[in-house]
Amino acid sequence: MTKERKLTCIVCPVGCGIKLTYDADRREILSVTGNQCKRGAAYAADEVFAPKRVLTTTVRVEDGFLPVVPVRTAQPIPKEKIWDALKELAALQIKAPVAYHQVICPDVAGTGVAVIAERPLPAETEEKAG
Amino acid sequence: MRKIQCDVAVVGAGPAGLAAAGRAKAAGAGRVLLIDRDRELGGILQQCIHNGFGLHLFGEELTGPEYAHKFIAENQEAGVEVLLNTMVLQVRPDRHLYAMNRREGMLDIAAGAVVLAMGCRERNRGAVTIPGTRPAGVITAGTAQRFVNMEGFMPGRHIVILGSGDIGLIMARRFTWEGAKVEGVFEIMPYTNGLTRNVVQCLHDYDIPLHLNHTVVEIHGRERVEAVTVAKVDEKLQPIPGTERRIPCDTLLLSVGLIPENELSRDARIELDPVTGGPVVSDEMETSLPGIFACGNVVHVHDLVDNVTRESRLAGEGAARLVQGRQPGGPVLATRAGEGVRYVVPHRLHLANLAERETTLYMRVREPAEHVRIEASVGGERVLSVRERVVRPAEMVSVKLPPGSLPADCTGTELTLSVVKEGERA
Ligand SMILES: Cc1cc2nc3c(=O)[nH]c(=O)nc-3n(C[C@H](O)[C@H](O)[C@H](O)COP(=O)(O)OP(=O)(O)OC[C@H]3O[C@@H](n4cnc5c(N)ncnc54)[C@H](O)[C@@H]3O)c2cc1C
Ligand code: SF4
């Protein structure tokens, strides 16, 4: 059956309004309009059949310049796995220093996707006093 | 007092300052000094741990810290000098800066050119005008963001958000992820103040209600917030009697807008635009004081960091040109906000630059509208018309003037930007 759906693309802050038609039985996209770039079309297809999100959160750090380090999933993960991933990451504690894009967790919530550090985080002692 | 001489001094090391410093250095300025009061580089980006930065500039979706990291590395390689934990106290029209830090006390910095990149501050006036008690638990969304994402603690568990700015929307999701309950977002205007994508992925995804035409009319609680009363407002934004509703909560988050941080500019008597709250600037991002440039949120509040970077590179380039004596001279053209437009930046365009390079004009519309054209006209003559499917006050619109697109003789006239309904003429 052909279905229609309106979405707001969330891939980038432009936020294009996308209209698409798809065949629900054959799981096939028939048409996509309103997107300003290719990423929008890919997002719309995913959103209809298997919505995904990048998860960004923090993980506790021992002896760090800051008590937490921001982390993100290296790729978007299925939307329904977000809560499991959050629970798993909340239980972690890593040691400073942390390198840029250091792998914090190789496979979060069984998604096969790694979680990486968004920034380098020096140990507390490495902090240069102003 | 330690004296420092440099070619370009940049005040503030957020994305604006980083891009300006890096570009000034790349464009050949000798000694470039980047100064920030914070303990590390990156400005507000370090607390914006969500993704959505840089897609337009880098073709990939970065988080705030990742975006900052790229520029920090670039500046380091280029040889930009950095002074952290250092507060700039005064900017003098003769390009002397007075700054202070704990290690060295007062510093006297003499610069060939100065770039102001102090960013903006969150408005908290909303709280002051809300009647009721003054308990703990009323905080701005950006402060909450810093607490949760950098300091690692939760300022509350049961939250009401006033205002639908991006920081509030992002924090609604962040708090939900951290196990707090977000009762709803209350926005006094009939439209949201944040990007649509944030309404979708932060509120809709988690069934957090957005109440337009609503405001908080009272805060309850003695030591700590215990509840707030919300009400619907009429077209004049006045609360409608009988629509009040009491919502128990322990925290009220304010996300009611940002104001450019211009104490230093005001002190130096730099001309400010009453609409943006930031300095009046040329297409080189030079303020009304020669040799003093400004870029980023200190000029006007940006929703996209990519635009901050583009604009700030112009400022860095302009500063380098000035110290090298390569500044464009000649006549300038003023820009003006026409029908449906709240403001236009930059305010002055050098004809010499217009002839040579593409010029980007940034503007905000007054009201949301669909199927419009943005028209630029000079002396009554239309020089550019671009179609926009949707325009919203929350989303900055940019218009590109190709090189040489203006009539040869337009000195003494103005360039006006207006919003025109499809099918009508300006
Ligand atoms: C919560 C939030 C979410 C956002 N989300 C996105 C997004 O998803 N995508 C996107 O593209 N954009 C986003 N933006 C917009 C973008 O990040 C900002 O517009 C941009 O960071 C502004 O950069 P700036 O350098 O002008 O200011 P800032 O980053 O605020 O930097 C100003 C710097 O100046 C320093 N300073 C100020 N005064 C002095 C002084 N007197 N002496 C010394 N130092 C001083 C401050 O310490 C600070 O480091 C977001 C913004 C916010 C606030
Ligand atoms: S379609 Fe492309 S330009 Fe439009 S919001 Fe999506 S990613 Fe951004």
XYZ file of C-alpha atoms and ligand atoms in Angstrom:
617
model
C 0.000 0.000 0.000
C 1.290 3.471 -0.861
C 1.613 5.769 2.108
C 2.577 9.394 2.495
C 4.528 11.053 5.276
C 5.832 14.498 6.164
C 9.049 14.796 8.133
C 11.498 17.416 9.291
C 15.007 16.400 8.390
C 17.154 16.520 11.537
C 20.476 15.698 9.933
C 21.555 19.323 9.973
C 20.205 22.575 11.398
C 18.631 23.685 8.092
C 15.732 21.390 9.015
C 14.211 20.797 5.567
C 10.563 19.806 5.450
C 10.514 16.510 3.564
C 7.523 14.817 1.941
C 7.791 11.223 0.939
C 5.669 8.409 -0.403
C 6.501 4.796 0.228
C 5.244 1.280 -0.235
C 4.699 -0.032 3.284
C 4.510 -3.709 2.270
C 7.542 -3.812 0.036
C 9.414 -1.415 2.365
C 10.342 0.745 -0.576
C 10.615 4.537 -0.937
C 8.729 5.803 -3.987
C 9.444 9.532 -3.892
C 11.184 12.111 -1.702
C 10.796 15.883 -2.104
C 11.780 18.966 -0.127
C 15.269 17.850 0.883
C 18.115 20.157 -0.049
C 20.708 17.416 -0.119
C 21.190 13.658 -0.423
C 21.531 13.129 3.297
C 17.925 14.216 3.691
C 16.696 11.451 1.385
C 18.703 8.838 3.277
C 17.418 10.169 6.591
C 13.795 10.051 5.404
C 14.133 6.443 4.267
C 15.653 5.445 7.613
C 13.083 7.402 9.586
C 10.208 5.546 7.981
C 11.557 2.008 8.239
C 14.187 2.049 11.001
C 14.646 5.354 12.866
C 18.155 5.983 14.162
C 19.792 8.636 16.306
C 23.286 9.635 17.309
C 23.477 9.440 21.097
C 25.567 12.075 22.879
C 26.086 11.890 26.626
C 28.856 11.944 29.233
C 30.895 9.276 31.009
C 32.506 9.604 34.455
C 36.257 10.165 34.480
C 38.653 9.474 37.332
C 41.370 12.088 37.985
C 40.374 14.170 34.980
C 40.602 17.897 34.296
C 36.776 17.623 34.345
C 34.731 14.963 36.224
C 33.005 13.850 32.997
C 33.965 13.497 29.348
C 31.450 14.000 26.512
C 30.981 10.931 24.315
C 28.948 10.000 21.251
C 28.072 6.947 19.253
C 30.360 6.712 16.216
C 27.248 6.152 14.066
C 23.539 6.572 14.628
C 22.021 3.691 16.596
C 18.444 2.360 16.450
C 16.180 4.713 18.351
C 14.822 1.959 20.573
C 18.345 1.155 21.810
C 18.936 4.635 23.252
C 17.798 3.780 26.784
C 19.882 0.600 26.966
C 22.903 2.498 25.694
C 22.410 5.269 28.266
C 22.182 2.702 31.067
C 25.341 0.974 29.922
C 27.302 4.223 29.649
C 26.090 5.510 33.023
C 27.733 2.496 34.686
C 31.160 3.181 33.135
C 34.056 5.011 34.708
C 37.260 5.621 32.788
C 40.655 6.971 33.740
C 42.186 10.234 32.543
C 43.894 11.169 30.308
C 41.434 10.546 27.495
C 42.500 10.973 23.863
C 40.428 12.625 21.116
C 38.086 9.998 19.621
C 39.335 7.349 22.071
C 37.016 4.326 22.023
C 35.149 4.330 25.323
C 33.028 1.283 24.585
C 33.535 -0.868 21.455
C 29.934 -2.069 21.075
C 27.196 -0.256 22.944
C 23.950 -2.074 23.810
C 24.610 -4.794 21.267
C 24.292 -2.378 18.354
C 27.781 -3.088 17.017
C 28.439 0.659 17.186
C 31.338 2.091 19.209
C 31.147 5.017 21.600
C 33.993 7.534 21.282
C 35.251 10.545 23.268
C 34.294 13.929 21.784
C 37.384 15.658 23.146
C 40.767 15.031 24.659
C 40.639 15.248 28.441
C 43.948 15.712 30.261
C 44.485 14.373 33.759
C 44.042 16.879 36.547
C 47.761 17.169 37.200
C 48.439 18.019 33.579
C 46.300 21.143 33.834
C 48.408 24.202 33.233
C 47.685 26.761 35.900
C 46.789 30.119 34.432
C 52.665 45.819 34.358
C 53.774 43.383 31.640
C 53.576 44.938 28.200
C 52.799 42.817 25.156
C 53.020 43.899 21.531
C 51.144 41.987 18.878
C 49.754 42.454 15.394
C 46.278 41.076 16.072
C 44.691 40.580 19.502
C 41.520 38.472 19.609
C 39.234 38.738 22.651
C 37.328 35.495 23.286
C 38.266 32.001 22.113
C 34.942 30.488 21.121
C 34.427 29.441 17.491
C 34.442 33.117 16.487
C 37.758 33.952 18.121
C 39.354 30.695 16.984
C 38.391 31.249 13.349
C 39.420 34.915 13.383
C 42.809 34.193 14.956
C 43.533 31.269 12.644
C 42.574 33.204 9.540
C 44.495 36.336 10.572
C 47.602 34.182 10.952
C 47.009 32.385 7.650
C 46.523 35.724 5.903
C 49.987 36.780 6.985
C 49.580 38.671 10.262
C 52.735 38.309 12.365
C 52.017 37.856 16.042
C 48.428 36.819 16.759
C 47.277 36.615 20.379
C 44.078 34.829 21.407
C 42.786 35.721 24.871
C 40.057 34.025 26.918
C 38.900 34.272 30.524
C 38.032 30.582 30.602
C 40.482 27.786 31.484
C 40.389 26.290 28.000
C 39.685 27.188 24.372
C 36.364 26.571 22.597
C 33.905 28.898 24.305
C 30.352 27.666 24.515
C 31.101 24.726 22.192
C 32.685 22.716 25.026
C 29.329 22.426 26.782
C 27.297 21.759 23.607
C 28.016 18.033 23.541
C 25.154 17.267 21.122
C 25.773 16.764 17.426
C 24.744 19.127 14.641
C 27.743 21.372 14.159
C 29.647 21.889 10.955
C 27.659 19.958 8.381
C 27.721 22.875 5.986
C 31.374 23.683 6.423
C 32.861 20.215 6.764
C 30.188 17.963 5.258
C 30.097 15.951 8.477
C 28.066 16.236 11.594
C 30.210 17.136 14.572
C 29.520 17.794 18.230
C 30.492 21.118 19.803
C 33.734 19.810 21.378
C 34.715 18.122 18.096
C 34.124 21.305 16.127
C 36.233 23.242 18.646
C 38.965 20.586 18.510
C 39.398 21.036 14.749
C 39.993 24.757 15.148
C 42.146 24.437 18.260
C 44.455 22.083 16.359
C 44.500 24.410 13.336
C 45.426 27.423 15.483
C 48.140 25.492 17.246
C 49.703 24.486 13.946
C 49.470 28.015 12.590
C 51.289 29.364 15.652
C 48.560 31.457 17.255
C 49.611 32.405 20.810
C 47.099 31.776 23.570
C 46.477 33.484 26.922
C 43.949 31.561 29.048
C 42.375 32.435 32.408
C 42.802 36.030 31.321
C 40.003 38.542 31.475
C 40.051 41.545 29.155
C 38.886 44.527 31.198
C 39.119 47.347 28.713
C 39.508 47.901 24.996
C 40.734 51.376 24.117
C 40.016 53.056 20.802
C 43.787 53.250 20.183
C 43.847 49.406 20.244
C 45.357 48.999 23.666
C 43.834 46.248 25.777
C 43.994 45.979 29.522
C 43.702 42.434 30.750
C 44.261 40.593 33.993
C 45.161 37.119 35.154
C 46.146 35.523 38.436
C 49.683 34.711 37.400
C 50.807 38.042 36.020
C 48.342 40.575 37.330
C 47.613 43.378 34.906
C 48.668 43.172 31.267
C 48.969 46.013 28.805
C 48.502 44.705 25.289
C 49.215 46.959 22.311
C 47.769 45.555 19.096
C 47.787 46.598 15.460
C 44.222 45.332 15.144
C 41.718 44.000 17.676
C 38.996 41.403 17.068
C 36.123 41.308 19.549
C 34.652 37.788 19.881
C 33.130 37.756 23.373
C 30.012 35.801 22.404
C 26.767 36.352 24.263
C 25.105 35.948 27.586
C 21.806 34.336 28.450
C 18.913 36.592 29.161
C 17.563 36.036 32.644
C 15.215 38.974 32.769
C 12.319 36.559 32.402
C 12.901 35.394 35.952
C 13.039 38.853 37.380
C 9.617 39.798 36.074
C 7.907 36.591 37.213
C 6.001 37.282 40.431
C 6.349 34.970 43.427
C 9.134 33.931 45.742
C 12.854 33.752 44.885
C 13.758 30.179 45.778
C 16.739 28.153 44.574
C 16.082 26.141 41.425
C 15.529 28.911 38.881
C 18.434 28.726 36.437
C 19.205 29.506 32.833
C 19.370 26.612 30.390
C 23.001 27.285 29.484
C 24.075 27.189 33.121
C 22.245 23.884 33.503
C 23.996 22.650 30.358
C 27.387 23.452 31.837
C 26.496 21.753 35.140
C 25.293 18.546 33.514
C 27.761 18.242 30.626
C 30.964 19.599 32.157
C 30.647 19.547 35.931
C 28.778 16.260 35.978
C 25.840 16.982 38.275
C 22.094 17.383 37.895
C 20.614 20.676 39.067
C 17.113 19.147 39.402
C 14.868 16.135 38.839
C 11.483 17.597 37.984
C 11.698 20.317 35.423
C 9.618 23.004 33.724
C 11.169 24.965 30.866
C 10.227 28.556 30.084
C 11.043 29.612 26.538
C 11.707 27.446 23.499
C 15.238 28.562 22.627
C 17.603 25.870 21.346
C 19.457 25.465 24.622
C 16.186 24.771 26.431
C 15.110 22.209 23.826
C 18.481 20.450 23.908
C 18.389 20.411 27.701
C 14.848 18.969 27.739
C 16.225 15.867 26.022
C 19.437 15.833 28.052
C 17.526 15.937 31.352
C 15.191 13.194 30.132
C 18.172 11.013 29.222
C 19.631 11.569 32.676
C 16.428 10.322 34.285
C 14.702 13.613 35.125
C 11.081 14.352 34.297
C 10.494 17.315 32.002
C 6.899 18.517 32.417
C 6.848 20.692 29.336
C 8.192 23.673 27.445
C 6.174 26.890 27.724
C 6.623 29.513 25.016
C 4.898 32.888 25.138
C 5.010 33.420 21.352
C 2.805 31.568 18.870
C 5.929 29.955 17.354
C 9.066 28.321 18.715
C 12.318 30.142 19.144
C 14.457 27.115 18.423
C 15.384 25.232 15.279
C 12.704 22.882 13.986
C 15.109 19.959 14.147
C 15.474 20.491 17.867
C 11.716 20.523 18.399
C 11.531 17.227 16.495
C 14.446 15.340 17.988
C 14.354 16.755 21.518
C 10.645 17.128 22.261
C 8.641 14.957 19.827
C 11.002 11.994 20.221
C 10.364 11.959 23.980
C 6.728 13.107 24.072
C 7.612 16.308 25.888
C 4.748 18.750 25.323
C 5.375 22.178 23.797
C 2.803 24.769 24.890
C 2.817 27.799 22.590
C 1.112 31.036 23.742
C 1.869 30.130 27.359
C 3.978 31.657 30.068
C 4.920 31.151 33.712
C 2.972 33.624 35.857
C 4.140 32.597 39.322
C 6.937 30.710 41.039
C 6.116 28.897 44.301
C 8.380 27.631 47.066
C 10.381 29.076 49.921
C 13.865 27.518 49.951
C 13.523 25.573 46.725
C 11.089 25.768 43.807
C 8.025 23.630 44.619
C 5.784 24.510 41.701
C 5.091 27.082 39.019
C 1.801 28.450 37.743
C 1.480 28.665 33.981
C -1.207 30.431 31.965
C -2.265 30.979 28.390
C -1.631 34.431 26.926
C -3.685 36.529 24.511
C -2.430 38.254 21.331
C -0.963 41.043 23.447
C 1.011 38.389 25.370
C -1.067 39.080 28.508
C -2.041 36.092 30.706
C -5.697 35.128 30.264
C -7.495 34.918 33.649
C -8.947 31.495 34.334
C -6.349 29.576 32.306
C -3.867 29.223 35.184
C -2.542 25.783 36.012
C -0.171 24.806 38.836
C 2.629 22.395 37.952
C 4.725 20.819 40.714
C 8.476 20.883 39.926
C 11.828 21.495 41.612
C 13.496 23.426 38.809
C 12.507 26.171 36.392
C 14.815 26.388 33.396
C 14.933 29.685 31.515
C 15.601 29.597 27.801
C 14.450 33.055 26.889
C 17.140 34.258 24.549
C 20.674 35.511 24.336
C 22.137 39.006 24.337
C 25.499 39.892 22.788
C 28.088 40.562 25.486
C 29.112 44.123 24.679
C 30.292 45.799 27.876
C 33.770 46.202 26.367
C 32.394 47.584 23.090
C 30.083 50.019 24.855
C 32.918 51.169 27.071
C 35.055 51.881 24.001
C 32.115 53.832 22.493
C 31.756 51.499 19.540
C 28.504 52.153 17.695
C 25.930 49.441 18.463
C 22.905 48.362 16.435
C 19.879 48.719 18.729
C 18.173 45.721 17.092
C 21.000 43.157 17.244
C 22.567 44.568 20.408
C 25.964 44.143 18.720
C 28.395 46.470 16.940
C 27.589 47.999 13.581
C 30.060 46.348 11.191
C 31.389 46.586 7.652
C 31.752 43.672 5.229
C 35.257 43.276 6.660
C 33.610 42.973 10.092
C 35.193 46.246 11.148
C 33.294 48.237 13.785
C 32.808 51.995 13.841
C 36.303 52.276 15.380
C 39.054 51.792 12.793
C 41.133 48.692 13.433
C 38.631 47.149 15.849
C 36.757 44.200 14.357
C 33.971 42.022 15.760
C 32.496 38.640 14.856
C 30.288 35.804 16.080
C 27.608 36.093 18.714
C 28.964 39.384 19.970
C 27.723 40.931 16.680
C 24.405 39.097 16.389
C 23.110 35.845 17.833
C 23.773 32.960 15.452
C 21.948 29.658 15.365
C 24.539 27.961 13.146
C 28.160 27.742 14.119
C 29.113 27.381 10.425
C 27.989 30.968 9.875
C 29.953 32.097 12.913
C 33.071 30.588 11.400
C 32.518 32.122 7.945
C 31.893 35.551 9.365
C 34.835 35.319 11.750
C 37.229 34.351 8.982
C 36.295 37.639 7.310
C 37.142 39.458 10.530
C 40.519 37.688 10.752
C 41.212 38.438 7.134
C 40.179 42.078 7.608
C 42.451 42.433 10.638
C 45.398 40.960 8.718
C 44.728 43.254 5.765
C 44.648 46.250 8.077
C 47.996 45.515 9.729
C 49.501 44.930 6.300
C 48.068 48.181 4.959
C 45.936 46.319 2.395
C 42.524 47.524 3.549
C 40.070 48.426 0.811
C 39.373 52.122 0.551
C 36.771 53.963 -1.428
C 33.021 54.373 -1.085
C 30.722 52.184 0.962
C 27.074 51.261 0.614
C 24.812 51.033 3.667
C 22.420 48.107 4.105
C 18.913 48.498 5.446
C 16.229 46.185 6.827
C 13.158 46.626 4.635
C 9.662 45.125 4.777
C 9.463 42.034 6.982
C 13.143 42.129 7.929
C 14.288 42.716 11.511
C 17.949 43.395 10.849
C 20.738 43.001 8.290
C 24.445 42.322 8.999
C 26.878 43.675 7.810
C 25.749 47.265 7.898
C 28.274 48.738 5.443
C 29.645 47.217 2.231
C 32.782 48.354 0.436
C 32.048 48.780 -3.256
C 35.579 47.585 -3.987
C 34.844 44.285 -2.203
C 31.407 43.942 -3.811
C 32.993 44.108 -7.239
C 35.610 41.499 -6.393
C 34.180 38.866 -4.110
C 30.946 37.191 -3.138
C 29.304 38.996 -0.244
C 27.030 37.231 2.223
C 24.317 39.227 3.956
C 22.746 37.784 7.108
C 19.245 38.715 8.183
C 16.361 37.711 10.392
C 12.731 37.945 9.385
C 10.074 39.457 11.611
C 7.471 36.718 11.266
C 7.214 33.152 10.055
C 6.093 32.968 6.407
C 5.893 30.467 3.562
C 6.635 30.811 -0.138
C 8.414 34.129 -0.123
C 11.252 35.775 -1.957
C 14.045 37.686 -0.304
C 14.737 40.704 -2.479
C 17.736 42.982 -2.473
C 17.327 46.351 -4.104
C 19.636 49.289 -4.588
C 18.145 52.704 -5.240
C 14.796 51.099 -6.107
C 16.360 48.678 -8.565
C 16.092 44.971 -7.791
C 19.527 43.353 -7.836
C 18.755 39.947 -6.397
C 15.762 37.775 -5.621
C 15.909 34.394 -3.921
C 13.074 32.037 -3.205
C 12.621 30.647 0.300
C 10.038 27.975 1.008
C 9.837 28.776 4.714
C 11.340 31.603 6.738
C 11.193 31.783 10.537
C 12.497 34.365 13.007
C 14.448 31.626 14.812
C 16.428 30.729 11.714
C 18.888 33.190 10.270
C 18.581 33.715 6.523
C 21.659 34.351 4.425
C 21.714 35.922 0.972
C 24.732 35.780 -1.316
C 25.541 38.654 -3.652
C 27.740 37.362 -6.484
C 30.739 39.547 -7.330
C 29.831 42.457 -9.560
C 26.073 42.062 -9.119
C 25.453 45.697 -8.220
C 25.095 48.583 -10.652
C 28.437 50.314 -11.214
C 27.360 53.634 -9.787
C 25.468 53.162 -6.574
C 27.321 55.482 -4.241
C 25.081 57.399 -1.928
C 22.279 54.836 -2.108
C 21.290 51.969 0.182
C 20.922 48.267 -0.268
C 17.553 47.180 1.122
C 16.576 43.613 1.921
C 12.873 42.780 2.069
C 10.623 39.764 2.357
C 8.144 39.644 -0.525
C 5.212 37.242 -0.796
C 5.494 35.050 -3.870
C 3.559 36.701 -6.683
C 3.877 40.256 -5.332
C 6.475 42.899 -6.082
C 8.531 44.846 -3.608
C 23.129 25.622 23.648
C 23.531 25.984 22.266
C 23.343 25.049 21.267
C 23.772 25.300 19.976
N 23.597 24.321 19.044
C 24.103 24.505 17.796
C 24.041 23.450 16.829
O 23.497 22.366 17.083
N 24.587 23.653 15.607
C 25.191 24.828 15.311
O 25.702 24.951 14.204
N 25.238 25.860 16.201
C 24.717 25.727 17.436
N 24.786 26.761 18.361
C 25.293 28.089 17.940
C 26.809 28.306 18.009
O 27.400 27.304 18.789
C 27.117 29.626 18.649
O 26.475 30.595 17.899
C 28.624 29.886 18.670
O 29.233 28.959 19.541
C 28.978 31.300 19.099
O 30.385 31.467 19.087
P 31.160 32.717 19.688
O 32.595 32.395 19.532
O 30.625 33.958 19.124
O 30.790 32.760 21.252
P 31.224 31.855 22.492
O 31.355 30.447 22.131
O 30.270 32.206 23.573
O 32.686 32.382 22.901
C 32.944 33.615 23.544
C 34.213 33.496 24.368
O 34.614 34.778 24.812
C 35.115 34.718 26.114
N 35.031 36.057 26.710
C 33.928 36.853 26.828
N 34.254 38.027 27.395
C 35.584 37.985 27.638
C 36.498 38.916 28.227
N 36.114 40.120 28.662
N 37.808 38.548 28.331
C 38.219 37.320 27.899
N 37.387 36.424 27.337
C 36.084 36.744 27.214
C 34.245 33.667 26.766
O 34.870 33.088 27.879
C 34.036 32.647 25.627
O 35.003 31.639 25.653
C 24.359 26.543 19.665
C 24.521 27.510 20.673
C 24.116 27.255 21.952
C 24.307 28.320 23.015
S 18.033 17.654 3.624
Fe 20.199 18.181 3.735
S 20.170 20.428 3.986
Fe 18.107 19.726 4.447
S 18.099 19.454 6.693
Fe 18.598 17.473 5.766
S 20.828 17.405 5.764
Fe 20.243 19.557 6.051
